[in-house]
Amino acid sequence: MSRWVPFGLVSCLWLWLVVKNWRQQHYRRSLWWLGCWGLSALTWTPLAFSFGGSHVARITTSWWSGGVWVLTPLEPASIDASFWLNVVMTVPQGMLLALNWPRLRWPQWLLAGLATGLSLEGGQAIGNALVSLGRWVDINDVLTNWLGVFLGAILMTVLAKHWPVKID
């Protein structure tokens, strides 16, 4: 049960931010914080999903601080369905980034993507160390989350050029 504590605590923060922004009628910002909660739910709970096959055993791993770490990027065995789903998982957050902060440009999108990937994997590392969360801390996830946010921001920018959106 204690393995759910980190997610429970961060969920309280996200809920507070969602409600605060909703009350201020910043609905898009509320969606941003809901997206943060969704990413937390996918990465900071003790429920791990694997979409990789038997080739996962060929990934170079290390055991450190209560969890499995993957520090070698882009090994052929690590580029599987999970790899691509990590990109897809963060595209909506990149879209919300560009929607909420339309003046940001690609260097900021890259930094936001990197911050997203590092936050998600850092949260897993902290969860592993504190409550044996049982999640893999994977450099490939940092890269794919980074890419997903960046692609989402590009996609929203292109969409907004063709279908202008009123910014509240």
Tab-separated table of C-alpha atoms in Angstrom:
chain	number	residue	atom	x	y	z
A	1	MET	CA	0.000	0.000	0.000
A	2	SER	CA	2.845	2.418	0.752
A	3	ARG	CA	3.935	2.109	-2.881
A	4	TRP	CA	0.927	4.293	-3.800
A	5	VAL	CA	1.913	7.148	-1.464
A	6	PRO	CA	4.076	9.135	-3.955
A	7	PHE	CA	1.347	9.034	-6.591
A	8	GLY	CA	-1.282	9.947	-3.997
A	9	LEU	CA	0.710	12.961	-2.831
A	10	VAL	CA	1.398	14.271	-6.312
A	11	SER	CA	-2.255	13.647	-7.241
A	12	CYS	CA	-3.295	16.024	-4.461
A	13	LEU	CA	-1.028	18.691	-5.943
A	14	TRP	CA	-2.394	18.160	-9.463
A	15	LEU	CA	-5.989	18.222	-8.181
A	16	TRP	CA	-5.362	21.493	-6.361
A	17	LEU	CA	-3.867	23.047	-9.510
A	18	VAL	CA	-6.737	21.782	-11.696
A	19	VAL	CA	-9.389	23.191	-9.353
A	20	LYS	CA	-7.525	26.476	-8.864
A	21	ASN	CA	-7.229	27.066	-12.613
A	22	TRP	CA	-10.792	25.890	-13.268
A	23	ARG	CA	-12.136	28.393	-10.730
A	24	GLN	CA	-10.122	31.120	-12.455
A	25	GLN	CA	-11.719	29.965	-15.737
A	26	HIS	CA	-8.338	28.954	-17.148
A	27	TYR	CA	-9.776	25.799	-18.665
A	28	ARG	CA	-6.864	25.053	-20.963
A	29	ARG	CA	-4.463	25.371	-18.063
A	30	SER	CA	-6.679	22.953	-16.126
A	31	LEU	CA	-6.254	20.509	-19.003
A	32	TRP	CA	-2.479	20.985	-18.755
A	33	TRP	CA	-2.538	19.977	-15.071
A	34	LEU	CA	-4.863	17.055	-15.826
A	35	GLY	CA	-2.293	15.968	-18.417
A	36	CYS	CA	0.410	16.141	-15.760
A	37	TRP	CA	-1.751	13.956	-13.536
A	38	GLY	CA	-2.306	11.482	-16.382
A	39	LEU	CA	1.429	11.204	-17.049
A	40	SER	CA	2.005	10.704	-13.329
A	41	ALA	CA	-0.622	7.958	-13.283
A	42	LEU	CA	1.111	6.205	-16.160
A	43	THR	CA	4.593	6.467	-14.689
A	44	TRP	CA	4.501	6.869	-10.899
A	45	THR	CA	2.158	4.075	-9.868
A	46	PRO	CA	3.363	0.606	-8.927
A	47	LEU	CA	1.520	-0.772	-11.966
A	48	ALA	CA	3.970	-1.417	-14.780
A	49	PHE	CA	2.940	-2.385	-18.282
A	50	SER	CA	5.310	-3.936	-20.774
A	51	PHE	CA	4.638	-3.949	-24.479
A	52	GLY	CA	8.014	-5.436	-25.272
A	53	GLY	CA	8.551	-9.040	-26.186
A	54	SER	CA	11.155	-11.573	-25.148
A	55	HIS	CA	13.873	-9.260	-26.484
A	56	VAL	CA	13.554	-7.156	-23.289
A	57	ALA	CA	16.016	-9.583	-21.686
A	58	ARG	CA	18.649	-8.330	-24.167
A	59	ILE	CA	18.495	-4.758	-22.809
A	60	THR	CA	21.535	-3.802	-20.728
A	61	THR	CA	20.308	-2.971	-17.221
A	62	SER	CA	21.738	-2.103	-13.830
A	63	TRP	CA	20.244	-2.490	-10.390
A	64	TRP	CA	20.573	0.648	-8.320
A	65	SER	CA	18.664	2.294	-5.475
A	66	GLY	CA	15.766	-0.131	-5.416
A	67	GLY	CA	15.135	-0.354	-9.136
A	68	VAL	CA	16.211	-1.378	-12.602
A	69	TRP	CA	18.044	1.294	-14.606
A	70	VAL	CA	18.596	1.399	-18.359
A	71	LEU	CA	21.479	3.774	-19.046
A	72	THR	CA	22.433	2.735	-22.580
A	73	PRO	CA	20.279	4.667	-25.045
A	74	LEU	CA	18.753	3.279	-28.215
A	75	GLU	CA	19.820	-0.346	-27.946
A	76	PRO	CA	18.032	-2.283	-30.708
A	77	ALA	CA	16.194	-4.414	-28.120
A	78	SER	CA	14.818	-1.289	-26.424
A	79	ILE	CA	13.176	0.078	-29.580
A	80	ASP	CA	9.878	-1.761	-29.360
A	81	ALA	CA	6.195	-0.894	-28.990
A	82	SER	CA	6.834	0.608	-25.529
A	83	PHE	CA	9.398	2.936	-27.049
A	84	TRP	CA	6.888	4.352	-29.545
A	85	LEU	CA	4.020	4.406	-27.045
A	86	ASN	CA	6.157	6.644	-24.819
A	87	VAL	CA	6.334	9.133	-27.684
A	88	VAL	CA	2.565	8.955	-28.231
A	89	MET	CA	1.907	9.271	-24.484
A	90	THR	CA	3.485	12.736	-24.299
A	91	VAL	CA	2.238	14.230	-27.592
A	92	PRO	CA	-0.969	15.563	-25.955
A	93	GLN	CA	1.074	17.308	-23.280
A	94	GLY	CA	3.166	18.960	-25.990
A	95	MET	CA	-0.031	20.082	-27.704
A	96	LEU	CA	-1.280	21.553	-24.424
A	97	LEU	CA	2.092	23.250	-23.945
A	98	ALA	CA	1.764	25.082	-27.272
A	99	LEU	CA	-1.916	25.832	-26.637
A	100	ASN	CA	-1.328	27.299	-23.180
A	101	TRP	CA	1.883	29.141	-23.960
A	102	PRO	CA	1.684	30.080	-27.658
A	103	ARG	CA	4.658	32.455	-27.513
A	104	LEU	CA	7.084	29.647	-26.709
A	105	ARG	CA	9.246	28.497	-29.604
A	106	TRP	CA	11.131	25.329	-30.415
A	107	PRO	CA	14.046	25.828	-27.990
A	108	GLN	CA	11.558	26.116	-25.112
A	109	TRP	CA	9.626	23.112	-26.442
A	110	LEU	CA	12.853	21.103	-26.367
A	111	LEU	CA	13.513	22.186	-22.781
A	112	ALA	CA	9.931	21.396	-21.747
A	113	GLY	CA	10.227	17.957	-23.342
A	114	LEU	CA	13.500	17.306	-21.559
A	115	ALA	CA	12.018	18.513	-18.265
A	116	THR	CA	9.028	16.221	-18.790
A	117	GLY	CA	11.192	13.166	-19.469
A	118	LEU	CA	13.541	13.898	-16.579
A	119	SER	CA	10.637	14.573	-14.206
A	120	LEU	CA	8.855	11.345	-15.069
A	121	GLU	CA	11.957	9.181	-14.844
A	122	GLY	CA	13.248	11.103	-11.817
A	123	GLY	CA	9.924	10.456	-10.095
A	124	GLN	CA	10.292	6.767	-10.840
A	125	ALA	CA	13.831	6.772	-9.448
A	126	ILE	CA	12.705	8.520	-6.265
A	127	GLY	CA	9.730	6.166	-5.969
A	128	ASN	CA	12.016	3.159	-6.365
A	129	ALA	CA	14.384	4.462	-3.691
A	130	LEU	CA	11.664	5.433	-1.196
A	131	VAL	CA	8.939	2.817	-1.574
A	132	SER	CA	10.282	0.159	-3.971
A	133	LEU	CA	7.953	1.321	-6.733
A	134	GLY	CA	9.258	-1.389	-9.062
A	135	ARG	CA	9.541	0.800	-12.160
A	136	TRP	CA	12.373	0.842	-14.691
A	137	VAL	CA	14.288	4.110	-14.895
A	138	ASP	CA	15.116	4.272	-18.591
A	139	ILE	CA	17.135	6.823	-20.566
A	140	ASN	CA	15.083	5.836	-23.612
A	141	ASP	CA	11.935	7.020	-21.830
A	142	VAL	CA	13.555	10.405	-21.254
A	143	LEU	CA	14.324	10.609	-24.976
A	144	THR	CA	10.889	9.444	-26.116
A	145	ASN	CA	9.028	11.721	-23.693
A	146	TRP	CA	11.218	14.590	-24.892
A	147	LEU	CA	10.384	13.799	-28.501
A	148	GLY	CA	6.656	13.396	-27.786
A	149	VAL	CA	6.346	16.816	-26.144
A	150	PHE	CA	8.292	18.428	-28.980
A	151	LEU	CA	6.192	16.746	-31.686
A	152	GLY	CA	2.987	17.657	-29.862
A	153	ALA	CA	4.000	21.321	-29.706
A	154	ILE	CA	4.832	21.288	-33.426
A	155	LEU	CA	1.515	19.607	-34.221
A	156	MET	CA	-0.513	22.140	-32.212
A	157	THR	CA	1.360	25.042	-33.789
A	158	VAL	CA	0.592	23.729	-37.280
A	159	LEU	CA	-3.043	23.091	-36.362
A	160	ALA	CA	-3.397	26.569	-34.833
A	161	LYS	CA	-2.119	28.155	-38.059
A	162	HIS	CA	-4.835	26.402	-40.058
A	163	TRP	CA	-7.570	26.624	-37.406
A	164	PRO	CA	-6.911	29.658	-35.196
A	165	VAL	CA	-7.773	29.117	-31.556
A	166	LYS	CA	-8.914	31.899	-29.222
A	167	ILE	CA	-6.425	32.074	-26.339
A	168	ASP	CA	-8.090	32.807	-22.994
